[in-house]
Coordinates of C-alpha atoms and ligand atoms in Angstrom, one line a residue:
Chain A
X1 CA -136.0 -99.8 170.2
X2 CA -135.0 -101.3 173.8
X3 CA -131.1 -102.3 174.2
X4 CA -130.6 -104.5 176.8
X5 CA -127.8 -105.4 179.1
X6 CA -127.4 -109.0 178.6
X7 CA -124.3 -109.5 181.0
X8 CA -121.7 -107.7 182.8
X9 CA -118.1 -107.8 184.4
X10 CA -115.6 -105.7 185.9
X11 CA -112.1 -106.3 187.3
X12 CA -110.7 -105.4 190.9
X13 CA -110.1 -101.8 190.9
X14 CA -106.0 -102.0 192.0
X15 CA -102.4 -102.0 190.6
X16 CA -102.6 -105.3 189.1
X17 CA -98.6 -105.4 188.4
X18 CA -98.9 -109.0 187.0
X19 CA -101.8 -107.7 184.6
X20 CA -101.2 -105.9 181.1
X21 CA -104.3 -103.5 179.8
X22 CA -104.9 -106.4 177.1
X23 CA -105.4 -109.0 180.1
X24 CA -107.4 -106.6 182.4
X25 CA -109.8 -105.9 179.3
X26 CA -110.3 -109.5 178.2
X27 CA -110.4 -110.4 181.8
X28 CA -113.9 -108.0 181.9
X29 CA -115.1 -108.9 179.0
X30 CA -114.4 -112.7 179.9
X31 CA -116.7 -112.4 183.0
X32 CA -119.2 -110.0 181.6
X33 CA -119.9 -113.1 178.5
X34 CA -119.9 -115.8 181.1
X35 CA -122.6 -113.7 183.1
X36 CA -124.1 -113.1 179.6
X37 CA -124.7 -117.1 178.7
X38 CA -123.9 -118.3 175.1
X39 CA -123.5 -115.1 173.3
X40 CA -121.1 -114.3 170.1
X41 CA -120.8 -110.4 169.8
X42 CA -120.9 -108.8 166.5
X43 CA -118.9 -106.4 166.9
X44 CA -116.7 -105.2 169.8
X45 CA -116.2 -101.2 171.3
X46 CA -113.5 -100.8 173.7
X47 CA -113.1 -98.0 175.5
X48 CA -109.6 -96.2 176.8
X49 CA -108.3 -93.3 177.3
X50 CA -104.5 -93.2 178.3
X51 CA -103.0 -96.5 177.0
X52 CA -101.7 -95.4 173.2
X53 CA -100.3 -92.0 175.1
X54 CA -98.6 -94.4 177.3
X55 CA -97.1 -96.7 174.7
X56 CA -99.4 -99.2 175.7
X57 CA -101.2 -101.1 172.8
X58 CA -103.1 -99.3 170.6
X59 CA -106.3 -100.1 168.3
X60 CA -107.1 -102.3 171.4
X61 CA -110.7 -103.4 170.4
X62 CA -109.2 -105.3 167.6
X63 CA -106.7 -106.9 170.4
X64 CA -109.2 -107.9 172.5
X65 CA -111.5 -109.1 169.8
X66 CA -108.7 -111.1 168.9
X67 CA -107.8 -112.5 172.3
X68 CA -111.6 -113.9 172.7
X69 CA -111.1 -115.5 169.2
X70 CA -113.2 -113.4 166.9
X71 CA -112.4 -113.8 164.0
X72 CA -115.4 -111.8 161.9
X73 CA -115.6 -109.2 164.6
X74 CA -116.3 -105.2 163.4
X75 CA -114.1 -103.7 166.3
X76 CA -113.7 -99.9 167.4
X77 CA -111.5 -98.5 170.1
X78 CA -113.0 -95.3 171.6
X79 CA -110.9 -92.5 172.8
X80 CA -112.8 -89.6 174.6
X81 CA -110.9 -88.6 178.2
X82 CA -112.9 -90.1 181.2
X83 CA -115.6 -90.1 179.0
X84 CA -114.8 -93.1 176.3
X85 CA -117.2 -95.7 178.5
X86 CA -120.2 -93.9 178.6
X87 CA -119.5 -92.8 174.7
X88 CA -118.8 -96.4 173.5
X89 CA -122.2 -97.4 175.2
X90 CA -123.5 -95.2 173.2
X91 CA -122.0 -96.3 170.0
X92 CA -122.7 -99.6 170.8
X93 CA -126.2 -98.6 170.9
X94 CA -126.3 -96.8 168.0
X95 CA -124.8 -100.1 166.0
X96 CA -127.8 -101.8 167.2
X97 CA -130.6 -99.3 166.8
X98 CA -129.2 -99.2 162.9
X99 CA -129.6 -102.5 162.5
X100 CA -126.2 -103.0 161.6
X101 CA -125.4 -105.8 164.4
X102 CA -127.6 -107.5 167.3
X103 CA -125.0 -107.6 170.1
X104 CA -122.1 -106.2 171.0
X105 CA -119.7 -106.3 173.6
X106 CA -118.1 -103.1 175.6
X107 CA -114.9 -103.4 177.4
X108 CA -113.6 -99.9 179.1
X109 CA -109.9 -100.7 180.2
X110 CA -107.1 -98.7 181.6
X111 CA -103.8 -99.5 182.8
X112 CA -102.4 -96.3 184.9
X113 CA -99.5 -98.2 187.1
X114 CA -97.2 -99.3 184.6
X115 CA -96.6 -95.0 184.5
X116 CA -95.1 -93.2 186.9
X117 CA -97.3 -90.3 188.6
X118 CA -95.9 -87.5 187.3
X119 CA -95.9 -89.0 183.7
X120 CA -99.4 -90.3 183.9
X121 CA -100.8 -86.8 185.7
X122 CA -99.2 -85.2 182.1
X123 CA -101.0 -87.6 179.9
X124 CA -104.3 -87.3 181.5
X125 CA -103.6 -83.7 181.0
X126 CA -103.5 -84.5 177.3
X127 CA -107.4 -84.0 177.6
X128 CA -107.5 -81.0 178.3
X129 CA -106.5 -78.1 175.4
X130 CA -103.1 -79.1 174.6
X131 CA -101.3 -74.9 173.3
X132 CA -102.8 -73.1 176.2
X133 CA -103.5 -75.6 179.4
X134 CA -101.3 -78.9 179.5
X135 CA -98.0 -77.1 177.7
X136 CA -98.3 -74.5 180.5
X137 CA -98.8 -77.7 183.3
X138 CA -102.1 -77.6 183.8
X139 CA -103.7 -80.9 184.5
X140 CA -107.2 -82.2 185.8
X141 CA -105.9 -82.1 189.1
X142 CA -104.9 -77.9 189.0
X143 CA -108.2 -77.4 187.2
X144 CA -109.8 -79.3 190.4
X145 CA -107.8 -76.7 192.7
X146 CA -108.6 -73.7 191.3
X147 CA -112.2 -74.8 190.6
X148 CA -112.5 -75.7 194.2
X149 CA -110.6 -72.6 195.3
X150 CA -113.4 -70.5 193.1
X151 CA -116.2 -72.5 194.6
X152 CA -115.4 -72.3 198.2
X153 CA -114.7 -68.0 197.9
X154 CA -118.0 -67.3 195.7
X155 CA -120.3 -69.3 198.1
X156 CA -118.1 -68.1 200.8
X157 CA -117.7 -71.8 202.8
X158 CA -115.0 -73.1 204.0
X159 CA -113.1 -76.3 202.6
X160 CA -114.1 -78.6 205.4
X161 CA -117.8 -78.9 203.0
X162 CA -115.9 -80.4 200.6
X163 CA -115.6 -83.3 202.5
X164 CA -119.1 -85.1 202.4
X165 CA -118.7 -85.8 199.0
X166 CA -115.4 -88.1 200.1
X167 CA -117.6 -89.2 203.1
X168 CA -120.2 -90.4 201.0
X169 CA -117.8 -92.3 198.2
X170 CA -115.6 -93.7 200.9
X171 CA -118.8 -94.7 203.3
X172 CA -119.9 -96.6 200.4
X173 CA -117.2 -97.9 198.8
X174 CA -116.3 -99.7 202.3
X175 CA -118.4 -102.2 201.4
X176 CA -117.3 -103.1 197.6
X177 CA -114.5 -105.6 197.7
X178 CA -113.5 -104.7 194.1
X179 CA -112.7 -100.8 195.3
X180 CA -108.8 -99.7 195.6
X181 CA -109.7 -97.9 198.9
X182 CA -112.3 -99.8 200.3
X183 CA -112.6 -98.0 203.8
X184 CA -114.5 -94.7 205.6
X185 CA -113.5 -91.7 205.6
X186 CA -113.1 -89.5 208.6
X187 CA -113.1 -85.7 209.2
X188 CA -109.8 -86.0 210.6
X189 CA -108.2 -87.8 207.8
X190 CA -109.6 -85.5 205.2
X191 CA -108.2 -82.4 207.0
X192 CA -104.9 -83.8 207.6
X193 CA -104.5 -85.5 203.4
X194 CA -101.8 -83.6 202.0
X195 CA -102.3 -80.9 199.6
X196 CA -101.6 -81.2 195.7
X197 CA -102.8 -77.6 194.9
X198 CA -104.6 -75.4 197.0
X199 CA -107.0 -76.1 198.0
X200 CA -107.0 -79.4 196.8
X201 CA -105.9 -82.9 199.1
X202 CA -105.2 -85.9 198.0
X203 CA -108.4 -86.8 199.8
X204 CA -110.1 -84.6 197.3
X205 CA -108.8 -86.6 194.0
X206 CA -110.0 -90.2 193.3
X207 CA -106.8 -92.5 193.1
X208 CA -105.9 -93.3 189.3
X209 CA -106.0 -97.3 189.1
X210 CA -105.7 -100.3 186.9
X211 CA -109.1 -101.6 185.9
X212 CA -111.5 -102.8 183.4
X213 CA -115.4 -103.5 183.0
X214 CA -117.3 -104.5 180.8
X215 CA -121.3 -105.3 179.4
X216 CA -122.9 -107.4 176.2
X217 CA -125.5 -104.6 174.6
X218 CA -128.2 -106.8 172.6
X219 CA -131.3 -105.7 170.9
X220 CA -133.9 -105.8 173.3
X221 CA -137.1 -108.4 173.4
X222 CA -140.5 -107.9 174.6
X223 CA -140.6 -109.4 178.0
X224 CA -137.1 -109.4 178.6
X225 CA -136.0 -109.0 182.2
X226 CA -132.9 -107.9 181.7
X227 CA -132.1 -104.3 182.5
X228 CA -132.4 -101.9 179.5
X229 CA -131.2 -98.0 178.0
X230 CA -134.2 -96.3 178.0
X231 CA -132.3 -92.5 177.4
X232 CA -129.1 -91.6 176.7
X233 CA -127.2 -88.2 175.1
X234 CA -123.6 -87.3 174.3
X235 CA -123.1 -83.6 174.3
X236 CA -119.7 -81.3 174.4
X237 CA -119.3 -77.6 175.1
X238 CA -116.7 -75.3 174.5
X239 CA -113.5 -76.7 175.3
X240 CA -110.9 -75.9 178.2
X241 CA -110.5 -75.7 182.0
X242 CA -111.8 -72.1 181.9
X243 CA -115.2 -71.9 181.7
X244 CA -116.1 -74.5 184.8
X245 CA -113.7 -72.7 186.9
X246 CA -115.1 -69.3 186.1
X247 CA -118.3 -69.9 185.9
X248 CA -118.7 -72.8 188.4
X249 CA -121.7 -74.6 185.7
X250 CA -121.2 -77.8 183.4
X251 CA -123.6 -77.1 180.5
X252 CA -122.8 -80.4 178.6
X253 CA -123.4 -82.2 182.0
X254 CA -127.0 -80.3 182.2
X255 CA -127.8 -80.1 178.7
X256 CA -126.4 -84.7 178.6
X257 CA -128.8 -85.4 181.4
X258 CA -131.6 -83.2 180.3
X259 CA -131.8 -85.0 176.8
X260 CA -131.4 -88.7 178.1
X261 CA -134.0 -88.1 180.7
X262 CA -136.4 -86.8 177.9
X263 CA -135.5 -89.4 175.7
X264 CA -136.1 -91.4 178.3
X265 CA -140.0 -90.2 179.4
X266 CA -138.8 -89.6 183.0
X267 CA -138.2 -87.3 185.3
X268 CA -135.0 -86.7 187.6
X269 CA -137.6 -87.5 190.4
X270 CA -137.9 -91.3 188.7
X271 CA -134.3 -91.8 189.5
X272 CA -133.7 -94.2 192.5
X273 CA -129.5 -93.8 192.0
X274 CA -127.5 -91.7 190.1
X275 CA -123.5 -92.4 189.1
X276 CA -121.9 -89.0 188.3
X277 CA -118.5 -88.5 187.8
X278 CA -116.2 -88.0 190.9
X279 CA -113.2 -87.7 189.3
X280 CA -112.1 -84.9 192.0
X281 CA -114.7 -82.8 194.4
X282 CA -115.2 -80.3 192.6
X283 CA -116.2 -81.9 189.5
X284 CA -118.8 -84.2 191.8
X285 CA -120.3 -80.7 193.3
X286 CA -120.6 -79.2 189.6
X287 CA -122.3 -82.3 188.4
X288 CA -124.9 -82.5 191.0
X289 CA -125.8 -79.3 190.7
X290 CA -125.9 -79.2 186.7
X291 CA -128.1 -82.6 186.5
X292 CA -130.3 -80.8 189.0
X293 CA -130.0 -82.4 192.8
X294 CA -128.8 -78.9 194.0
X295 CA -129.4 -75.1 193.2
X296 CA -125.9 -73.3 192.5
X297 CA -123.8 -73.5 195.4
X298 CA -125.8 -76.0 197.4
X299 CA -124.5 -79.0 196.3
X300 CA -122.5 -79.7 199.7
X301 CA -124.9 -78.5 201.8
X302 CA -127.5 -81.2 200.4
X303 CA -124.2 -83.3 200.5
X304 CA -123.9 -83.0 204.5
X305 CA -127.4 -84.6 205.0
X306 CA -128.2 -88.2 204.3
X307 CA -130.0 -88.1 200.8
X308 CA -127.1 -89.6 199.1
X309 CA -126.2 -92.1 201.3
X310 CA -127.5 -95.8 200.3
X311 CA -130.1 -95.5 202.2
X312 CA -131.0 -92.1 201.5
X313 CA -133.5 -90.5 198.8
X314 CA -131.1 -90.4 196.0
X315 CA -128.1 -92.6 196.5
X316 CA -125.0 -91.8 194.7
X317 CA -121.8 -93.4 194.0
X318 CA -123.4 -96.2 195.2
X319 CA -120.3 -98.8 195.2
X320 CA -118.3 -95.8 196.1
X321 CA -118.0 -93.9 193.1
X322 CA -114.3 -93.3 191.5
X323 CA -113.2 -91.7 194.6
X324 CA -113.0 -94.6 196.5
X325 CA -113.9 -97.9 194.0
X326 CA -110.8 -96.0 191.7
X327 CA -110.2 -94.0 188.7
X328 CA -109.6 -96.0 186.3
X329 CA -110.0 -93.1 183.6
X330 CA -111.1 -95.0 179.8
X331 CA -113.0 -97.5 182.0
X332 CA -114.8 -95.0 184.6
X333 CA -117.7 -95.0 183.0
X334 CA -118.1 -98.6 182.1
X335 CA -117.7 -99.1 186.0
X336 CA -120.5 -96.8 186.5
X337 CA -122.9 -98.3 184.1
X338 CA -122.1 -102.3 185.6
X339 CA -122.3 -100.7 189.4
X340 CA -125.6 -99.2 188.4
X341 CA -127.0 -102.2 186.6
X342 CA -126.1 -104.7 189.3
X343 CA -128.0 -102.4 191.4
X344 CA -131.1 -102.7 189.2
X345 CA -131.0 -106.2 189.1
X346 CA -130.5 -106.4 192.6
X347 CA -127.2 -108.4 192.8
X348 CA -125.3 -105.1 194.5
X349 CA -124.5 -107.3 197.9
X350 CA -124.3 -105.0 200.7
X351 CA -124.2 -102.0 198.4
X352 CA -128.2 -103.0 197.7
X353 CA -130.3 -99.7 197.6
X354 CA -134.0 -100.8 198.3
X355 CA -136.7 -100.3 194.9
X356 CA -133.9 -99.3 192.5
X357 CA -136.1 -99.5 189.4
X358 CA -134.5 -96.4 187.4
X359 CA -130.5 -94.9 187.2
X360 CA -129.2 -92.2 185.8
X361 CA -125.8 -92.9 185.1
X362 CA -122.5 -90.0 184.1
X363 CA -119.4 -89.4 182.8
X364 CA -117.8 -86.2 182.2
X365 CA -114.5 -86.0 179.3
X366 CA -111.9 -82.8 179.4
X367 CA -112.8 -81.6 182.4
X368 CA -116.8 -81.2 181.7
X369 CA -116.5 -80.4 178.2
X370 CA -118.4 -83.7 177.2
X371 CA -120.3 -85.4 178.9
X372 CA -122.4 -89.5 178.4
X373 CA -125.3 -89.9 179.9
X374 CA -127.5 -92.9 180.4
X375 CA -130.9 -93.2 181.9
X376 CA -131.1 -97.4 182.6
X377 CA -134.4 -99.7 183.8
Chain B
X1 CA -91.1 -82.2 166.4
X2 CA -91.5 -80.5 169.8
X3 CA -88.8 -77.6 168.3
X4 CA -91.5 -77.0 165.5
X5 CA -94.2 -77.3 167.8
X6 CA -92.7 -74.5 170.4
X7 CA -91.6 -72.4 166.9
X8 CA -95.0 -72.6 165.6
X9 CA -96.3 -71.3 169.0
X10 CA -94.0 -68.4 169.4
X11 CA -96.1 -65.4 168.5
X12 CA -98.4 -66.2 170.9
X13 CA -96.2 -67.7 173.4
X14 CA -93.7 -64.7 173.4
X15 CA -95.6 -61.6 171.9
X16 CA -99.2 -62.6 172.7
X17 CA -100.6 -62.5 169.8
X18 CA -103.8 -63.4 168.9
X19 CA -106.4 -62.9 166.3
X20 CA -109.2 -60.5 165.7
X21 CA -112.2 -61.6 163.1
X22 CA -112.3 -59.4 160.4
X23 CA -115.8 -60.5 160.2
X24 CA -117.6 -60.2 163.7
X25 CA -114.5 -58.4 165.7
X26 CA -114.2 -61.0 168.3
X27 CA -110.9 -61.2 169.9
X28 CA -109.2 -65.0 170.8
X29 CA -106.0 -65.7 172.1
X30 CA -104.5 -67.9 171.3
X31 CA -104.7 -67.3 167.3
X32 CA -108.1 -69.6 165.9
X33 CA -108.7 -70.5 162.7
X34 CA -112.1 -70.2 161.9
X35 CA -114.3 -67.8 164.3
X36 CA -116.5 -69.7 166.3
X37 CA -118.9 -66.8 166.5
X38 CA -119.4 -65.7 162.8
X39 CA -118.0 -68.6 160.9
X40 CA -115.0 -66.3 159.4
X41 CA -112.1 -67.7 158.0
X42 CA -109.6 -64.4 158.0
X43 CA -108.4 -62.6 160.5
X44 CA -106.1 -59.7 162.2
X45 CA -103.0 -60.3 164.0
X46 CA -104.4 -58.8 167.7
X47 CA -101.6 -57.9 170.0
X48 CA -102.6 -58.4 173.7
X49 CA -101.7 -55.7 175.8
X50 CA -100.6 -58.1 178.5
X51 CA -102.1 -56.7 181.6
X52 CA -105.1 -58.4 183.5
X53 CA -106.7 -59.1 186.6
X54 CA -106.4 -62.5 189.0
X55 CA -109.8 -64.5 189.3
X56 CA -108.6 -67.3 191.2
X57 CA -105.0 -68.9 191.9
X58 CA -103.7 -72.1 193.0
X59 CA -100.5 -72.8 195.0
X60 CA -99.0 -75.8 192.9
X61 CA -97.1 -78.3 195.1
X62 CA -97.5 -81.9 192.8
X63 CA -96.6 -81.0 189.4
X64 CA -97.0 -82.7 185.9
X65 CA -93.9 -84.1 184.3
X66 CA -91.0 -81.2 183.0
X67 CA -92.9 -79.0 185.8
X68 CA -91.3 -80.3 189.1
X69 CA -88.7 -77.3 188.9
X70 CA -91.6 -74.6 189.6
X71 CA -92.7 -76.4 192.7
X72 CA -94.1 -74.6 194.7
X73 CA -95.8 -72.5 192.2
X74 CA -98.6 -70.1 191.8
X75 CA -101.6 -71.3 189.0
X76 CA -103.6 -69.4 188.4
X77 CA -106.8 -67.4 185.8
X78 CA -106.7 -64.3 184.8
X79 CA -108.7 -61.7 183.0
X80 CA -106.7 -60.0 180.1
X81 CA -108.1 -56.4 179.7
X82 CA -109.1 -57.3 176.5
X83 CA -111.7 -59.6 178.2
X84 CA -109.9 -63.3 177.4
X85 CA -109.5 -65.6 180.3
X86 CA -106.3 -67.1 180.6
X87 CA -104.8 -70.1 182.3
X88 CA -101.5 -69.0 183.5
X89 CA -98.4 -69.0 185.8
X90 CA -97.8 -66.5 188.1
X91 CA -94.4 -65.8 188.8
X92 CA -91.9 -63.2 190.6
X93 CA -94.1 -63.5 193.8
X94 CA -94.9 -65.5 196.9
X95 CA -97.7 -68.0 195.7
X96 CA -99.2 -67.5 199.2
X97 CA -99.5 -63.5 198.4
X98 CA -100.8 -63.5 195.4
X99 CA -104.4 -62.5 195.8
X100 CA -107.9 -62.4 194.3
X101 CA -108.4 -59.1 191.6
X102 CA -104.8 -58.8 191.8
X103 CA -103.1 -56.6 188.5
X104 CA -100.5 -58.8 186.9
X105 CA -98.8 -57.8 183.2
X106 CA -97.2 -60.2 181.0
X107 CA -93.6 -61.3 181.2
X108 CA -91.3 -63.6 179.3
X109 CA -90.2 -66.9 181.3
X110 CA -88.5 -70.3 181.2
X111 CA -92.1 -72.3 181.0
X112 CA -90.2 -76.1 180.9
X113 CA -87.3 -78.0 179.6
X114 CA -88.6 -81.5 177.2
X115 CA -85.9 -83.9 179.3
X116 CA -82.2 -83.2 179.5
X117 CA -81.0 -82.9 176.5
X118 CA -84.9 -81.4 174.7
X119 CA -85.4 -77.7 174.3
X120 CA -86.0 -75.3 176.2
X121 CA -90.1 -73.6 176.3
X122 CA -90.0 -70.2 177.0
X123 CA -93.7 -68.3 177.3
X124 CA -95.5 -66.2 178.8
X125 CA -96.0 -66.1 183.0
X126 CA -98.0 -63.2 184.8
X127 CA -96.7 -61.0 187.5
X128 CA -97.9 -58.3 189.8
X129 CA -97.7 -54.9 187.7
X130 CA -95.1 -53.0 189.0
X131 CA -95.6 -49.9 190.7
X132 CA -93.7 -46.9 189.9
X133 CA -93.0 -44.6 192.8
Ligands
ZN401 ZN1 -116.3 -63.6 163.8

């Protein structure tokens, strides 16, 4: 069965001090309902990550249902790291392929600025495996480092290569008005960013950010012309920081993409964009090399050409990816799947890629221990 | 709740202890409770020998919360002997010497405080084996 995607809306990705997360999700899911037309979900998924560790509201979906004056709504609030958006897609779908419900609305929402940094690095760290990584103070950001630091010594390059992944996310995030840092990226700049842990600068992290997108999922018609999920796959390894950093490989990320594809009836070749998860360099490197754009150890080098550039063979993070549009963790891969869609439809303004027919779209949870993938068209 | 939760964790935190499956002999630290490999549900108490090998390490300078006091600080992953990797601390050296295949052992440190007035986690941290001349 085809699900489409009937209408979508995100937020500005910023600090949006006046904003709660209840406003910032009903906000999305306001615009996304409006680009929709007349359409009464059944049921409403919303994804987030952070806010019930922050003493922010919890069992949001049920909020927000209630905020858009649902009354009969069946509501679910997905929890899954940076990885909820792409997972309540999913469950969204699943509702509808049952037969249970014939449209449903996803919000992904977050609300990181209400924390201070310190606080909110330890709650993202709550992803990770809570005896032996975030009690001892390791977060997603000291995985990152020591990831990149293993990276750069077993391929033997220096951590100037690291930086065409921020070139690409910042060169095309310059052009989204809805991204936090909406501006290039020079060499200089990225040399000079202060570190966080070596090797890691804060040019290498994407900026944590308020924000919230959202999509209508409805059972798919015949001749619609709306853009559709013709793959996806939700798949988790073994658990903890360890393995990626040792063994520089994201098996849930290969094994994801591999299924959706398949599911799918296409080929990584089909793909005119991709939206991986950027979440920090060394995560973006892993991923391109696990869905299969680079050999081991060459995803930078293929990074320094133009292939991922807009106007390149296969343009990634193609509104600038979370590295430069923001990380706005429980709603990261909501943003990916609207970016990617308005690309398909070809309403992506300056961020247009030319004949985007097919996406494959990302999102990695616990440091690459699950990952969502959707194949779209 | 957190003095329970740093109780509970003590034999691995301060002795590291893990388990070995009476069923298949695979060694985990910290303790599991059913062995992913075999399925088994009853184990050994393993005692670590608490020596090991750097992979890779991280000089820390932006710490999570209850952290900040160790800044700068050495992170690192090791390889016990026993063949577990380990996410770790390194302590009782310069971050900036501590180097790749380096030998560390186990010792017994003040990991965090919870807040001002919370307890006190002490745990394990690696540093360079000693020499003895
Ligand atoms: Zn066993």
């Amino acid at each position: 069965m085809k699900i489409e995607i009937a209408g979508v809306g995100t937020t500005k990705s910023a600090e949006k001090w006046e904003l709660g997360l209840l406003d910032i999700a009903i906000k999305a899911a306001g615009k996304a309902l409006k680009d929709a037309g007349s359409v009464t979900p059944d049921a409403v998924i919303v994804a987030n990550a952070l806010g019930g560790a922050l003493g922010d509201q919890q069992n949001l979906a049920l909020h927000v249902a209630g905020g858009l004056g649902y009354s009969h709504a069946e509501t679910y609030s997905v929890c899954c790291d940076e990885a909820s958006g792409g997972a309540a897609v999913r469950l969204a779908s699943a509702l509808i392929r049952s037969g249970m419900h014939d449209t449903v609305l996803v919000v992904g929402a977050e609300k990181t600025s209400d924390a201070l940094p310190d606080m909110l690095e330890t709650v993202r760290s709550a992803g990770l495996d809570a005896a032996r990584e975030a009690s001892f103070g390791f977060s997603p950001t000291i995985a990152g480092a020591l990831g990149m630091q293993h990276y750069l010594s077993t391929y033997h390059l220096d951590k100037e290569a690291f930086y065409h992944i921020a070139r690409i996310a910042h060169q095309h995030g310059s052009t989204n008005r809805n991204a936090i840092f909406p501006w290039a990226l020079d060499r200089k700049q990225y040399l000079k960013s202060p570190i966080v842990a070596t090797p890691l600068s804060v040019c290498d992290n994407a900026p944590p950010c308020d924000g919230a997108a959202a999509a209508i999922l409805k059972k798919g018609s015949v001749q619609t012309s709306n853009v559709c999920i013709l793959g996806s796959a939700n798949t988790s390894d073994r658990k903890g920081i360890v393995f990626p950093i040792t063994s520089l490989q994201l098996p849930a990320a290969t094994q994801s993409a591999t299924m959706a594809l398949k599911e799918a009836g296409s080929q990584l070749s089909d793909m005119s964009l991709m939206e991986l998860h950027d979440a920090n360099t060394f995560l973006a490197a892993l991923s391109i090399e696990a869905v299969g754009l680079a050999q081991p150890g060459k995803a930078l080098e293929r990074a320094q050409t133009d292939d991922f550039l807009l106007t390149g063979t296969m343009p990634l993070w193609t509104f600038g990816g979370h590295k430069s549009r923001g990380l706005a963790p429980g709603a990261s891969g909501m943003y990916q799947l609207v970016e990617a869609v308005l690309e398909l439809r070809g309403d992506a303004g300056e961020n247009q890629i030319t004949n985007a027919n097919k996406a494959l779209v990302q999102c990695l949870g616990s440091f690459g221990a699950q990952a969502v993938t959707h194949v779209l068209g | 709740m957190q003095i329970a939760k740093s109780w509970r964790r003590q034999p691995s935190n301060l002795r590291l202890e893990g388990t070995r499956c009476t069923g298949c002999g695979q060694l985990e630290f910290p303790t599991v409770i059913r062995c992913a490999q075999c399925g088994e549900i009853e184990f050994e108490t393993y005692q670590f020998a608490g020596k090991g090998k750097v992979i890779v390490a991280s000089t820390v300078y932006e710490a999570t919360r209850d952290f900040g006091e160790h800044v700068p600080y050495c992170a690192a992953i090791i390889e016990l002997e026993e063949g577990i990797h380990l996410a770790t601390m390194i302590t009782d050296v310069d971050p900036a010497d501590v180097t790749v295949g380096m030998e560390v052992e186990m010792v017994t440190r003040r990991i965090a405080a919870q807040g001002d007035n919370g307890p006190i986690l002490y745990a394990y941290k690696f540093a360079p084996q000693l020499q003895i001349l």
